[in-house]
Amino acid sequence: MTDTTKHTVFPASKAGKHLANLFIASCVFGLISFGFSMALFGAGSLWLIHAAFGVTLIHHVTVRCLIVKKTEPDVFDGNSPAGLRFGSLRHAFNICFMVFIALAWLAGGILSITFQRLNMWELWYDQDPSAYVVADLAADGAAIIESGLLMAIAVFSWKLRNEAAWERSKVGSVEKV
């Protein structure tokens, strides 16, 4: 048996555990919102929910691939927040991009609710709109929840960045986090 540490997908820290749960919830609510918005093919949100879903999916898959990618040996434990393989999570661009995606989800949800409630958009012609309205409002609610989840991911990524900086300061490393 070897003495190597088993790598976790997310850092073994308080922020890392929250990030793992938030990424799972983000995938679930994003898929729910996308699915329900397909009742009207996304027209209620001017396709913002669909665009945000696609960008979120690409982001989550990319971050996952970057995290599990093997890197050169590091002075830190493989599951440490300061480890090299978690650099993509704590990078400032990632945090800003998560806020941007969250705002896109929020805009899609609010725009669709506005069109539904103010009856600014006639999409049903002679059909009974009740099923479409319920599906669209469910998509809007899930989109707003998804926006909150992505903002929470950005906050916990920032906390992970602070944890990594604190851990690197303990070791005395001058390398930029």
PDB file of C-alpha atoms in Angstrom:
ATOM      1  CA  MET A   1       0.000   0.000   0.000  1.00  0.00           C
ATOM      2  CA  THR A   2       1.287   3.468  -0.805  1.00  0.00           C
ATOM      3  CA  ASP A   3       1.444   6.460   1.502  1.00  0.00           C
ATOM      4  CA  THR A   4      -0.107   8.877  -0.974  1.00  0.00           C
ATOM      5  CA  THR A   5      -3.010  11.029   0.091  1.00  0.00           C
ATOM      6  CA  LYS A   6      -6.311  10.400  -1.640  1.00  0.00           C
ATOM      7  CA  HIS A   7      -7.240  13.535  -3.585  1.00  0.00           C
ATOM      8  CA  THR A   8     -10.672  15.019  -3.103  1.00  0.00           C
ATOM      9  CA  VAL A   9     -12.431  16.873  -5.887  1.00  0.00           C
ATOM     10  CA  PHE A  10     -12.734  20.077  -3.850  1.00  0.00           C
ATOM     11  CA  PRO A  11     -10.385  21.390  -1.163  1.00  0.00           C
ATOM     12  CA  ALA A  12     -10.580  19.805   2.276  1.00  0.00           C
ATOM     13  CA  SER A  13     -11.563  23.022   4.020  1.00  0.00           C
ATOM     14  CA  LYS A  14     -14.714  24.706   5.210  1.00  0.00           C
ATOM     15  CA  ALA A  15     -15.087  26.754   2.027  1.00  0.00           C
ATOM     16  CA  GLY A  16     -14.231  23.722  -0.118  1.00  0.00           C
ATOM     17  CA  LYS A  17     -17.032  21.642   1.397  1.00  0.00           C
ATOM     18  CA  HIS A  18     -19.517  24.436   0.775  1.00  0.00           C
ATOM     19  CA  LEU A  19     -18.271  24.788  -2.799  1.00  0.00           C
ATOM     20  CA  ALA A  20     -18.824  21.082  -3.446  1.00  0.00           C
ATOM     21  CA  ASN A  21     -22.435  21.290  -2.270  1.00  0.00           C
ATOM     22  CA  LEU A  22     -23.070  24.533  -4.137  1.00  0.00           C
ATOM     23  CA  PHE A  23     -21.734  23.163  -7.429  1.00  0.00           C
ATOM     24  CA  ILE A  24     -24.099  20.185  -7.156  1.00  0.00           C
ATOM     25  CA  ALA A  25     -27.078  22.411  -6.307  1.00  0.00           C
ATOM     26  CA  SER A  26     -26.138  24.769  -9.134  1.00  0.00           C
ATOM     27  CA  CYS A  27     -26.230  21.933 -11.652  1.00  0.00           C
ATOM     28  CA  VAL A  28     -29.626  20.767 -10.365  1.00  0.00           C
ATOM     29  CA  PHE A  29     -31.336  24.176 -10.341  1.00  0.00           C
ATOM     30  CA  GLY A  30     -29.787  25.172 -13.651  1.00  0.00           C
ATOM     31  CA  LEU A  31     -31.133  22.024 -15.276  1.00  0.00           C
ATOM     32  CA  ILE A  32     -34.576  22.534 -13.707  1.00  0.00           C
ATOM     33  CA  SER A  33     -34.750  26.121 -14.930  1.00  0.00           C
ATOM     34  CA  PHE A  34     -33.560  25.170 -18.410  1.00  0.00           C
ATOM     35  CA  GLY A  35     -36.043  22.302 -18.615  1.00  0.00           C
ATOM     36  CA  PHE A  36     -39.058  24.335 -17.557  1.00  0.00           C
ATOM     37  CA  SER A  37     -38.131  27.244 -19.801  1.00  0.00           C
ATOM     38  CA  MET A  38     -38.178  24.859 -22.761  1.00  0.00           C
ATOM     39  CA  ALA A  39     -42.000  24.873 -22.519  1.00  0.00           C
ATOM     40  CA  LEU A  40     -41.897  28.141 -24.460  1.00  0.00           C
ATOM     41  CA  PHE A  41     -38.488  27.464 -26.003  1.00  0.00           C
ATOM     42  CA  GLY A  42     -36.966  30.206 -23.842  1.00  0.00           C
ATOM     43  CA  ALA A  43     -38.852  33.034 -25.509  1.00  0.00           C
ATOM     44  CA  GLY A  44     -40.191  34.341 -22.179  1.00  0.00           C
ATOM     45  CA  SER A  45     -36.707  35.254 -20.993  1.00  0.00           C
ATOM     46  CA  LEU A  46     -35.479  36.283 -24.437  1.00  0.00           C
ATOM     47  CA  TRP A  47     -33.276  33.177 -24.327  1.00  0.00           C
ATOM     48  CA  LEU A  48     -31.200  34.562 -21.444  1.00  0.00           C
ATOM     49  CA  ILE A  49     -31.894  31.493 -19.300  1.00  0.00           C
ATOM     50  CA  HIS A  50     -30.728  29.202 -22.113  1.00  0.00           C
ATOM     51  CA  ALA A  51     -27.599  31.244 -22.745  1.00  0.00           C
ATOM     52  CA  ALA A  52     -26.812  31.393 -19.029  1.00  0.00           C
ATOM     53  CA  PHE A  53     -27.351  27.631 -18.744  1.00  0.00           C
ATOM     54  CA  GLY A  54     -24.919  26.957 -21.577  1.00  0.00           C
ATOM     55  CA  VAL A  55     -22.249  29.257 -20.141  1.00  0.00           C
ATOM     56  CA  THR A  56     -22.745  27.832 -16.634  1.00  0.00           C
ATOM     57  CA  LEU A  57     -22.449  24.280 -17.923  1.00  0.00           C
ATOM     58  CA  ILE A  58     -19.242  25.094 -19.794  1.00  0.00           C
ATOM     59  CA  HIS A  59     -17.847  26.851 -16.710  1.00  0.00           C
ATOM     60  CA  HIS A  60     -18.628  23.999 -14.321  1.00  0.00           C
ATOM     61  CA  VAL A  61     -17.182  21.344 -16.642  1.00  0.00           C
ATOM     62  CA  THR A  62     -14.049  23.426 -17.235  1.00  0.00           C
ATOM     63  CA  VAL A  63     -13.483  24.032 -13.523  1.00  0.00           C
ATOM     64  CA  ARG A  64     -14.026  20.341 -12.793  1.00  0.00           C
ATOM     65  CA  CYS A  65     -11.497  19.335 -15.463  1.00  0.00           C
ATOM     66  CA  LEU A  66      -8.942  21.859 -14.205  1.00  0.00           C
ATOM     67  CA  ILE A  67      -9.323  20.637 -10.623  1.00  0.00           C
ATOM     68  CA  VAL A  68      -8.795  16.956 -11.376  1.00  0.00           C
ATOM     69  CA  LYS A  69      -5.916  17.643 -13.746  1.00  0.00           C
ATOM     70  CA  LYS A  70      -2.656  16.323 -12.353  1.00  0.00           C
ATOM     71  CA  THR A  71      -0.078  18.947 -11.533  1.00  0.00           C
ATOM     72  CA  GLU A  72       3.545  18.935 -10.547  1.00  0.00           C
ATOM     73  CA  PRO A  73       4.362  18.163  -6.910  1.00  0.00           C
ATOM     74  CA  ASP A  74       3.432  20.928  -4.514  1.00  0.00           C
ATOM     75  CA  VAL A  75       4.710  21.836  -1.059  1.00  0.00           C
ATOM     76  CA  PHE A  76       1.135  21.680   0.203  1.00  0.00           C
ATOM     77  CA  ASP A  77      -1.079  18.701   0.848  1.00  0.00           C
ATOM     78  CA  GLY A  78      -3.011  17.606  -2.240  1.00  0.00           C
ATOM     79  CA  ASN A  79      -6.311  18.595  -0.618  1.00  0.00           C
ATOM     80  CA  SER A  80      -5.116  21.911   0.787  1.00  0.00           C
ATOM     81  CA  PRO A  81      -6.869  25.106  -0.371  1.00  0.00           C
ATOM     82  CA  ALA A  82      -3.412  26.469  -1.215  1.00  0.00           C
ATOM     83  CA  GLY A  83      -2.661  23.543  -3.525  1.00  0.00           C
ATOM     84  CA  LEU A  84      -1.835  24.318  -7.135  1.00  0.00           C
ATOM     85  CA  ARG A  85      -4.705  22.309  -8.557  1.00  0.00           C
ATOM     86  CA  PHE A  86      -7.304  24.548  -6.886  1.00  0.00           C
ATOM     87  CA  GLY A  87      -5.911  27.696  -8.476  1.00  0.00           C
ATOM     88  CA  SER A  88      -8.791  27.870 -10.955  1.00  0.00           C
ATOM     89  CA  LEU A  89     -11.328  28.054  -8.125  1.00  0.00           C
ATOM     90  CA  ARG A  90      -9.633  30.903  -6.308  1.00  0.00           C
ATOM     91  CA  HIS A  91      -8.586  32.906  -9.367  1.00  0.00           C
ATOM     92  CA  ALA A  92      -9.986  36.462  -9.493  1.00  0.00           C
ATOM     93  CA  PHE A  93     -11.248  35.994 -13.065  1.00  0.00           C
ATOM     94  CA  ASN A  94     -13.270  32.954 -11.979  1.00  0.00           C
ATOM     95  CA  ILE A  95     -14.862  34.912  -9.148  1.00  0.00           C
ATOM     96  CA  CYS A  96     -15.776  37.846 -11.420  1.00  0.00           C
ATOM     97  CA  PHE A  97     -17.059  35.476 -14.103  1.00  0.00           C
ATOM     98  CA  MET A  98     -19.310  33.736 -11.565  1.00  0.00           C
ATOM     99  CA  VAL A  99     -20.832  37.102 -10.621  1.00  0.00           C
ATOM    100  CA  PHE A 100     -21.396  37.857 -14.326  1.00  0.00           C
ATOM    101  CA  ILE A 101     -23.136  34.512 -14.894  1.00  0.00           C
ATOM    102  CA  ALA A 102     -25.239  35.040 -11.758  1.00  0.00           C
ATOM    103  CA  LEU A 103     -26.390  38.397 -13.082  1.00  0.00           C
ATOM    104  CA  ALA A 104     -27.329  36.782 -16.412  1.00  0.00           C
ATOM    105  CA  TRP A 105     -29.467  34.186 -14.594  1.00  0.00           C
ATOM    106  CA  LEU A 106     -31.082  36.906 -12.502  1.00  0.00           C
ATOM    107  CA  ALA A 107     -31.799  39.032 -15.576  1.00  0.00           C
ATOM    108  CA  GLY A 108     -33.371  36.069 -17.371  1.00  0.00           C
ATOM    109  CA  GLY A 109     -35.607  35.220 -14.428  1.00  0.00           C
ATOM    110  CA  ILE A 110     -36.698  38.794 -13.775  1.00  0.00           C
ATOM    111  CA  LEU A 111     -37.263  39.540 -17.457  1.00  0.00           C
ATOM    112  CA  SER A 112     -39.466  36.491 -17.857  1.00  0.00           C
ATOM    113  CA  ILE A 113     -41.462  37.284 -14.706  1.00  0.00           C
ATOM    114  CA  THR A 114     -41.921  40.831 -15.961  1.00  0.00           C
ATOM    115  CA  PHE A 115     -43.279  39.612 -19.286  1.00  0.00           C
ATOM    116  CA  GLN A 116     -45.580  37.125 -17.548  1.00  0.00           C
ATOM    117  CA  ARG A 117     -46.976  39.434 -14.891  1.00  0.00           C
ATOM    118  CA  LEU A 118     -47.318  42.572 -16.953  1.00  0.00           C
ATOM    119  CA  ASN A 119     -48.744  40.542 -19.829  1.00  0.00           C
ATOM    120  CA  MET A 120     -46.445  42.338 -22.240  1.00  0.00           C
ATOM    121  CA  TRP A 121     -46.000  39.345 -24.451  1.00  0.00           C
ATOM    122  CA  GLU A 122     -48.764  37.465 -26.216  1.00  0.00           C
ATOM    123  CA  LEU A 123     -47.436  33.961 -26.736  1.00  0.00           C
ATOM    124  CA  TRP A 124     -50.513  31.834 -26.321  1.00  0.00           C
ATOM    125  CA  TYR A 125     -52.907  33.090 -29.001  1.00  0.00           C
ATOM    126  CA  ASP A 126     -56.007  30.910 -28.544  1.00  0.00           C
ATOM    127  CA  GLN A 127     -54.494  28.312 -26.195  1.00  0.00           C
ATOM    128  CA  ASP A 128     -55.024  27.991 -22.460  1.00  0.00           C
ATOM    129  CA  PRO A 129     -51.954  29.688 -20.981  1.00  0.00           C
ATOM    130  CA  SER A 130     -52.129  28.121 -17.528  1.00  0.00           C
ATOM    131  CA  ALA A 131     -49.656  25.283 -18.178  1.00  0.00           C
ATOM    132  CA  TYR A 132     -47.234  27.601 -19.933  1.00  0.00           C
ATOM    133  CA  VAL A 133     -47.478  30.190 -17.177  1.00  0.00           C
ATOM    134  CA  VAL A 134     -46.776  27.605 -14.464  1.00  0.00           C
ATOM    135  CA  ALA A 135     -43.816  26.150 -16.364  1.00  0.00           C
ATOM    136  CA  ASP A 136     -42.401  29.583 -17.107  1.00  0.00           C
ATOM    137  CA  LEU A 137     -42.785  30.765 -13.511  1.00  0.00           C
ATOM    138  CA  ALA A 138     -41.102  27.566 -12.277  1.00  0.00           C
ATOM    139  CA  ALA A 139     -38.221  28.256 -14.666  1.00  0.00           C
ATOM    140  CA  ASP A 140     -38.027  31.838 -13.431  1.00  0.00           C
ATOM    141  CA  GLY A 141     -37.972  30.811  -9.791  1.00  0.00           C
ATOM    142  CA  ALA A 142     -35.260  28.236 -10.434  1.00  0.00           C
ATOM    143  CA  ALA A 143     -33.268  30.836 -12.413  1.00  0.00           C
ATOM    144  CA  ILE A 144     -33.388  33.275  -9.505  1.00  0.00           C
ATOM    145  CA  ILE A 145     -32.318  30.512  -7.094  1.00  0.00           C
ATOM    146  CA  GLU A 146     -29.509  29.604  -9.519  1.00  0.00           C
ATOM    147  CA  SER A 147     -28.397  33.225  -9.469  1.00  0.00           C
ATOM    148  CA  GLY A 148     -28.169  33.102  -5.690  1.00  0.00           C
ATOM    149  CA  LEU A 149     -26.235  29.827  -5.811  1.00  0.00           C
ATOM    150  CA  LEU A 150     -23.709  31.261  -8.253  1.00  0.00           C
ATOM    151  CA  MET A 151     -23.241  34.337  -6.071  1.00  0.00           C
ATOM    152  CA  ALA A 152     -22.647  32.006  -3.112  1.00  0.00           C
ATOM    153  CA  ILE A 153     -20.074  30.084  -5.186  1.00  0.00           C
ATOM    154  CA  ALA A 154     -18.309  33.383  -5.894  1.00  0.00           C
ATOM    155  CA  VAL A 155     -18.313  34.266  -2.181  1.00  0.00           C
ATOM    156  CA  PHE A 156     -16.961  30.870  -1.133  1.00  0.00           C
ATOM    157  CA  SER A 157     -14.343  31.009  -3.888  1.00  0.00           C
ATOM    158  CA  TRP A 158     -13.208  34.300  -2.378  1.00  0.00           C
ATOM    159  CA  LYS A 159     -13.131  32.656   1.066  1.00  0.00           C
ATOM    160  CA  LEU A 160     -11.088  29.809  -0.417  1.00  0.00           C
ATOM    161  CA  ARG A 161      -8.699  32.411  -1.789  1.00  0.00           C
ATOM    162  CA  ASN A 162      -8.323  33.871   1.710  1.00  0.00           C
ATOM    163  CA  GLU A 163      -7.814  30.404   3.234  1.00  0.00           C
ATOM    164  CA  ALA A 164      -5.097  29.684   0.680  1.00  0.00           C
ATOM    165  CA  ALA A 165      -3.380  33.002   1.386  1.00  0.00           C
ATOM    166  CA  TRP A 166      -3.437  32.275   5.113  1.00  0.00           C
ATOM    167  CA  GLU A 167      -2.049  28.778   4.593  1.00  0.00           C
ATOM    168  CA  ARG A 168       0.698  30.046   2.296  1.00  0.00           C
ATOM    169  CA  SER A 169       1.640  32.696   4.857  1.00  0.00           C
ATOM    170  CA  LYS A 170       2.082  29.962   7.477  1.00  0.00           C
ATOM    171  CA  VAL A 171       4.589  28.195   5.241  1.00  0.00           C
ATOM    172  CA  GLY A 172       6.310  31.444   4.362  1.00  0.00           C
ATOM    173  CA  SER A 173       5.807  31.101   0.647  1.00  0.00           C
ATOM    174  CA  VAL A 174       6.022  34.328  -1.302  1.00  0.00           C
ATOM    175  CA  GLU A 175       4.314  32.804  -4.332  1.00  0.00           C
ATOM    176  CA  LYS A 176       1.250  34.737  -5.425  1.00  0.00           C
ATOM    177  CA  VAL A 177      -2.069  33.065  -4.665  1.00  0.00           C
TER     178      VAL A 177
END
